[in-house]
C-alpha atoms as one frame of an Amber mdcrd trajectory, in Angstrom:
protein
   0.000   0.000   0.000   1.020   3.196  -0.698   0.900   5.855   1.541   2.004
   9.567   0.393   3.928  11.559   3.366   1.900  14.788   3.127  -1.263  13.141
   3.989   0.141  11.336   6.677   1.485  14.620   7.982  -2.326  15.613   8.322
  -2.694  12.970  11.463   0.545  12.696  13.265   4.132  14.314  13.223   6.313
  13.088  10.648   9.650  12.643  13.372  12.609  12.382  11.146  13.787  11.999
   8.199  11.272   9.861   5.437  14.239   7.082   5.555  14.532   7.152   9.566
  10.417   6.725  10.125  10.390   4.087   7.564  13.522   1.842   9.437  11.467
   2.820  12.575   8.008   1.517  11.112   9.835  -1.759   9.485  11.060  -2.586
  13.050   7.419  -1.779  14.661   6.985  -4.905  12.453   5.294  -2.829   9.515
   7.850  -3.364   6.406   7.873   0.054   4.773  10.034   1.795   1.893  10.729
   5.032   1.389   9.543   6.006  -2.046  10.317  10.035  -3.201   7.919  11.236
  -5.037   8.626  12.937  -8.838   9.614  16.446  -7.229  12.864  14.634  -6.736
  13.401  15.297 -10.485  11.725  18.574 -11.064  15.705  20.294 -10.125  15.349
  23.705 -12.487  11.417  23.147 -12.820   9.965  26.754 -11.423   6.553  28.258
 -11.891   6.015  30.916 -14.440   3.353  33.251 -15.734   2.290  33.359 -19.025
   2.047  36.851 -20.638   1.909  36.934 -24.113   0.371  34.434 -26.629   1.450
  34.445 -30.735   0.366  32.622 -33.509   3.167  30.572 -34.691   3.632  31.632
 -38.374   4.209  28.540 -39.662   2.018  26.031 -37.723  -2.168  26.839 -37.128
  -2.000  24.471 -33.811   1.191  26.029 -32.407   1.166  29.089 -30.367   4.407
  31.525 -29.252   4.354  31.966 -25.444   6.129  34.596 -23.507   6.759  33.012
 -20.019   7.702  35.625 -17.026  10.226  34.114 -14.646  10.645  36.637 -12.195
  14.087  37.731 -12.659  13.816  36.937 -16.956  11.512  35.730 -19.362  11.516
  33.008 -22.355   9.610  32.361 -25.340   8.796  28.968 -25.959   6.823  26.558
 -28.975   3.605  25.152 -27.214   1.165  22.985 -28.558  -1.421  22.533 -25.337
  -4.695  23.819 -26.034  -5.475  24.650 -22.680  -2.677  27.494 -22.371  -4.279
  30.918 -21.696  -2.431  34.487 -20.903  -2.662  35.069 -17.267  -1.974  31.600
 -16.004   0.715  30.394 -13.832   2.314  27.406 -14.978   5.635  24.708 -14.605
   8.726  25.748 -16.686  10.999  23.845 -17.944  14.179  25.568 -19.186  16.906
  24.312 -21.066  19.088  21.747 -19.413  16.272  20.364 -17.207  15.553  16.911
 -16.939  12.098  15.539 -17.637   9.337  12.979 -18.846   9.362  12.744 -22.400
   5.441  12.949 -23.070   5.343  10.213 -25.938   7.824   8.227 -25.018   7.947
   8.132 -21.419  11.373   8.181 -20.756  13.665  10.347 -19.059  14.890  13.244
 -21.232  17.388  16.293 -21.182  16.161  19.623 -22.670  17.803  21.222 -25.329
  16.957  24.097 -27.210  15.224  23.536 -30.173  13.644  25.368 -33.391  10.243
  24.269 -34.439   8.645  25.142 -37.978  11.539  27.609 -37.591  10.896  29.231
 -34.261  13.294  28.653 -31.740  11.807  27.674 -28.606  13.896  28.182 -25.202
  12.497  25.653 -23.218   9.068  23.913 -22.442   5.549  24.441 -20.374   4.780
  21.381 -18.639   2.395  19.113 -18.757   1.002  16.247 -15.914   2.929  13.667
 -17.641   6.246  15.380 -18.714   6.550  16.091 -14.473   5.785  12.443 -13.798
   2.869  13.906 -11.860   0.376  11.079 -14.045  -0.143  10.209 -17.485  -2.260
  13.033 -18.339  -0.752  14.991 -21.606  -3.858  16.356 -22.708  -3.279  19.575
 -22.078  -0.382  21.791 -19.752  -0.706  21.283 -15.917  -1.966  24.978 -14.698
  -0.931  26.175 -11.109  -3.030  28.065  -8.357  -2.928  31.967  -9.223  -1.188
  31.939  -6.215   1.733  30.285  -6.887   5.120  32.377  -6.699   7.041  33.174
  -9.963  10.309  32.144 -10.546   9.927  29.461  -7.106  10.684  26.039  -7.505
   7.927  24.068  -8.622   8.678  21.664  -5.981   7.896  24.354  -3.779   4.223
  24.707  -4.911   3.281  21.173  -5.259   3.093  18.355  -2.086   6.493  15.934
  -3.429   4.663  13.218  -3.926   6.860  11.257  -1.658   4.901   8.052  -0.273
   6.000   5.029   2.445   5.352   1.631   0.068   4.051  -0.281   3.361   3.798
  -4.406   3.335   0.862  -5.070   5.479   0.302  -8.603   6.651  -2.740 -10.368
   7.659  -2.615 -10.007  10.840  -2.591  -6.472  10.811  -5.841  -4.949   9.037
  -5.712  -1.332  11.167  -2.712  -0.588   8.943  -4.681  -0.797   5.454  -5.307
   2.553   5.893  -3.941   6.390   6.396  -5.562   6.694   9.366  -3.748   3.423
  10.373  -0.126   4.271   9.655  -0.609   7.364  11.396  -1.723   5.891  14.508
   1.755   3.185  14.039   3.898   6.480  13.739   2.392   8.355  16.571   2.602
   5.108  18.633   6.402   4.700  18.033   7.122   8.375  18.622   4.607   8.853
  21.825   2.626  11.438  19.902  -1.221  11.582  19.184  -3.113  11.349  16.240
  -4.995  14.409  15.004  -8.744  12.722  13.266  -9.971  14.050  10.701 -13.862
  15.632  11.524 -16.262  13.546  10.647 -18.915  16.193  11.156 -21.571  16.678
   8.198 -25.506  18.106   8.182 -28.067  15.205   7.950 -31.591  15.841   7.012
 -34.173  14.568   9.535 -36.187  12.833   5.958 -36.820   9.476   6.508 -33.717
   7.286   4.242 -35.499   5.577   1.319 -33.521   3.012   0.437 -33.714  -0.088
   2.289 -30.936  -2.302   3.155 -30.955  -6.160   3.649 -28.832  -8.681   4.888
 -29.018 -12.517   3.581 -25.784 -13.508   5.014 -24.774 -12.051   8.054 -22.388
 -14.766   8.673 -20.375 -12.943   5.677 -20.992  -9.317   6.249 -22.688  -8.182
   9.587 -23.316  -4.660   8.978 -24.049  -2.714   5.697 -24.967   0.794   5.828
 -26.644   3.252   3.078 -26.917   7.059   3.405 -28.694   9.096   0.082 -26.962
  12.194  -0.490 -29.028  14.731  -3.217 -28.026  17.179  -5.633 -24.671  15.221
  -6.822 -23.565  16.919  -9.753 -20.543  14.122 -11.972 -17.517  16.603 -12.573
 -13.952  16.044 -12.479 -12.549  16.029  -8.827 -10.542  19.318  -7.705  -6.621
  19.203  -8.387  -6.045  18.336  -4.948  -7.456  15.424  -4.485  -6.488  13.898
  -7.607  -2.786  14.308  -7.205  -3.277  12.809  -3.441  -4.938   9.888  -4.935
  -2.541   9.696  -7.649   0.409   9.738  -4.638  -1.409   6.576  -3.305  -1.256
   4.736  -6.548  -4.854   5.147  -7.281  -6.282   6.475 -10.348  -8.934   9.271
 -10.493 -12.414   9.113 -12.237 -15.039  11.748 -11.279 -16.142  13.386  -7.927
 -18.382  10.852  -7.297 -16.193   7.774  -7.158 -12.909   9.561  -5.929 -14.580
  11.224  -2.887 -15.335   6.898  -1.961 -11.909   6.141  -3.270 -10.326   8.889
  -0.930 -12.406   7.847   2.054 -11.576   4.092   1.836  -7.679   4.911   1.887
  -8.253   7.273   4.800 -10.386   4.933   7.176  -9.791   1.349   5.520 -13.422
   1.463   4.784 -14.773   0.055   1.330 -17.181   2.426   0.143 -18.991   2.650
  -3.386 -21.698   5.073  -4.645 -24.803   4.339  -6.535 -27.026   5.866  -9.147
 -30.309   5.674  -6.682 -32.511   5.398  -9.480 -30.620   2.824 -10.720 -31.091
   0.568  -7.728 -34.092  -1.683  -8.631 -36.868  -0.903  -5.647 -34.336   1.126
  -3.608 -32.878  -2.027  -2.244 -29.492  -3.224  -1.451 -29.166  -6.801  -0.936
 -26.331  -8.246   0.438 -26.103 -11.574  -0.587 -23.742 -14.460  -1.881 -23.522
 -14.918  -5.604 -25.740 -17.378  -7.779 -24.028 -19.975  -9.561 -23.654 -18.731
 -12.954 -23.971 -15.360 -11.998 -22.111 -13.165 -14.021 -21.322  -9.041 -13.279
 -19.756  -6.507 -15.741 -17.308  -4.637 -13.703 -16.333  -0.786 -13.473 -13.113
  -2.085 -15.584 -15.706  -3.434 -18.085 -14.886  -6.957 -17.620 -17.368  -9.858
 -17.197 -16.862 -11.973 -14.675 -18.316 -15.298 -13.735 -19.304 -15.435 -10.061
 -20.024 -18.297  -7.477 -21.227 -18.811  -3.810 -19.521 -17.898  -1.443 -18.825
 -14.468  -3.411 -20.629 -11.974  -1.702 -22.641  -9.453  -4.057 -24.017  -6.463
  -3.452 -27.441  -6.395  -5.440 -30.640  -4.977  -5.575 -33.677  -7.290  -6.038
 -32.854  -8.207  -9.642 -29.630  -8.295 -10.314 -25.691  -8.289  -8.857 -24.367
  -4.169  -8.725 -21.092  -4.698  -7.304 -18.783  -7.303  -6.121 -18.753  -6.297
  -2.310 -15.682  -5.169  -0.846 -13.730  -5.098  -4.642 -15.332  -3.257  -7.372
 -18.663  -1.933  -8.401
């Protein structure tokens, strides 16, 4: 499990170097790695502000960009359609190392001339920082973001503890969990999060029921209105990202996030998909099959426990929807 340092930081201190709390965790009898995060490589990355946007002459989908670094500023080639005057956004000058966007690999930056523009270096997206795989577009900072400071500076490292739970211990599949190991080995205490939220006094529709208790003793639903599917803000992507997970929409990160933090397996459902408002916890048919959230069919058999409504399988419980 991975297990990024600056959310950890949000429950107990971080004592330490990353290397010292991981060799103290490992001889708590959690085996943990140290794993830096890709702000180890961003050395020469800084934030800029773009302030001028050209045509290129010779290319319709390139643009010129003059990019204010504080103490200078550089005009670079950029292809991302997403770039916009006013923004604040990662440099990359030359002589920096980065992701190559198509190929992946590590790459040194040289200055280059493209449809006979010279370009003095490069705007940044997700993928060339190692940040994910997402080269759609250039990765835009908060407007509050220094120029000319080290984009390392601006964005949490990504540095993560790789942490081998065993079976035996289950309170560690979690953040909340590895905090609680740190603060035990250092004498501290763990900050919780709040779990405060405003619940309506209307009566829950959906009804939940329980054919196998022997399997799963407790199964709770809670209806929450006026969802609205949109991407998930930066910040929780990249923190799901630094725990190896890979974001989808609000709706299923927000789970997603909330499972790592507690150890809790949550999914959300369309209500009025949910035939009769009814969850049914149940073990599979034989012969059942379920089309999972990768879009895989998969044949199922007792004693796989479902979660269902009165017609059909929605979710394999505990694994995927």
């Amino acid at each position: 499990m991975k297990a990024p340092l600056p959310w950890l930081a949000e429950y107990a201190p971080l004592r330490g170097s990353s290397d010292e709390i991981a060799h103290r965790l490992t001889m708590q009898g959690i085996e943990t790695t140290y794993m830096p995060g890709p702000a180890a490589g961003w050395d020469g990355i800084v934030v800029g502000r773009v302030v001028e946007l050209e045509p290129h002459p010779n290319a319709d989908r390139l643009r010129l960009a003059t990019v204010d670094l504080g103490a200078d500023a550089k005009r670079v080639v950029c292809g991302a359609p997403n770039i916009a005057v006013g923004q604040r956004i990662a440099f990359a000058g030359v002589g920096v190392e980065l992701v190559n966007g198509h190929t992946g690999e590590r790459m040194t930056l040289t200055a280059a001339t493209i449809r006979g523009v010279r370009s003095e270096g490069m705007v940044c997206s997700e993928r060339e920082l190692g940040l994910s795989d997402d080269h759609e577009g250039i990765l835009v900072l908060p407007d509050d973001a220094p120029i000319g400071a080290p984009l390392a500076d601006c964005i949490p490292a990504g540095d993560a503890f790789e942490v081998e739970v065993t079976a035996n211990r289950g309170d560690c599949l979690s953040m909340l969990g590895v905090a609680r190991e740190i603060a035990a080995g250092n004498g501290d205490r763990v900050t919780e999060p709040s779990t405060a939220y405003d619940e309506s006094a209307t009566p829950n529709p959906v009804k939940v029921e329980i054919h196998d208790p022997a399997l799963c003793a407790r199964y709770t639903a809670s209806v929450i209105r006026g969802v609205r599917v949109a991407p998930s803000p930066a910040w929780l992507r990249r923190r799901l990202e630094a725990a190896g997970q890979r974001p989808i929409n609000n709706v299923v990160d927000v789970t997603n996030y909330v499972m790592l933090e507690y150890g809790q397996p949550l999914h959300a459902f369309d209500m009025s998909e949910v035939g009769e408002q009814t969850v049914v916890v149940r073990q599979a048919a034989p012969g059942e099959r379920l089309v999972t959230l990768d879009g895989v069919e998969r044949a199922l058999a007792p004693p796989m426990l479902v979660i269902a409504d009165p017609q059909r399988a929605i979710a394999l419980a505990g694994v995927m929807g």
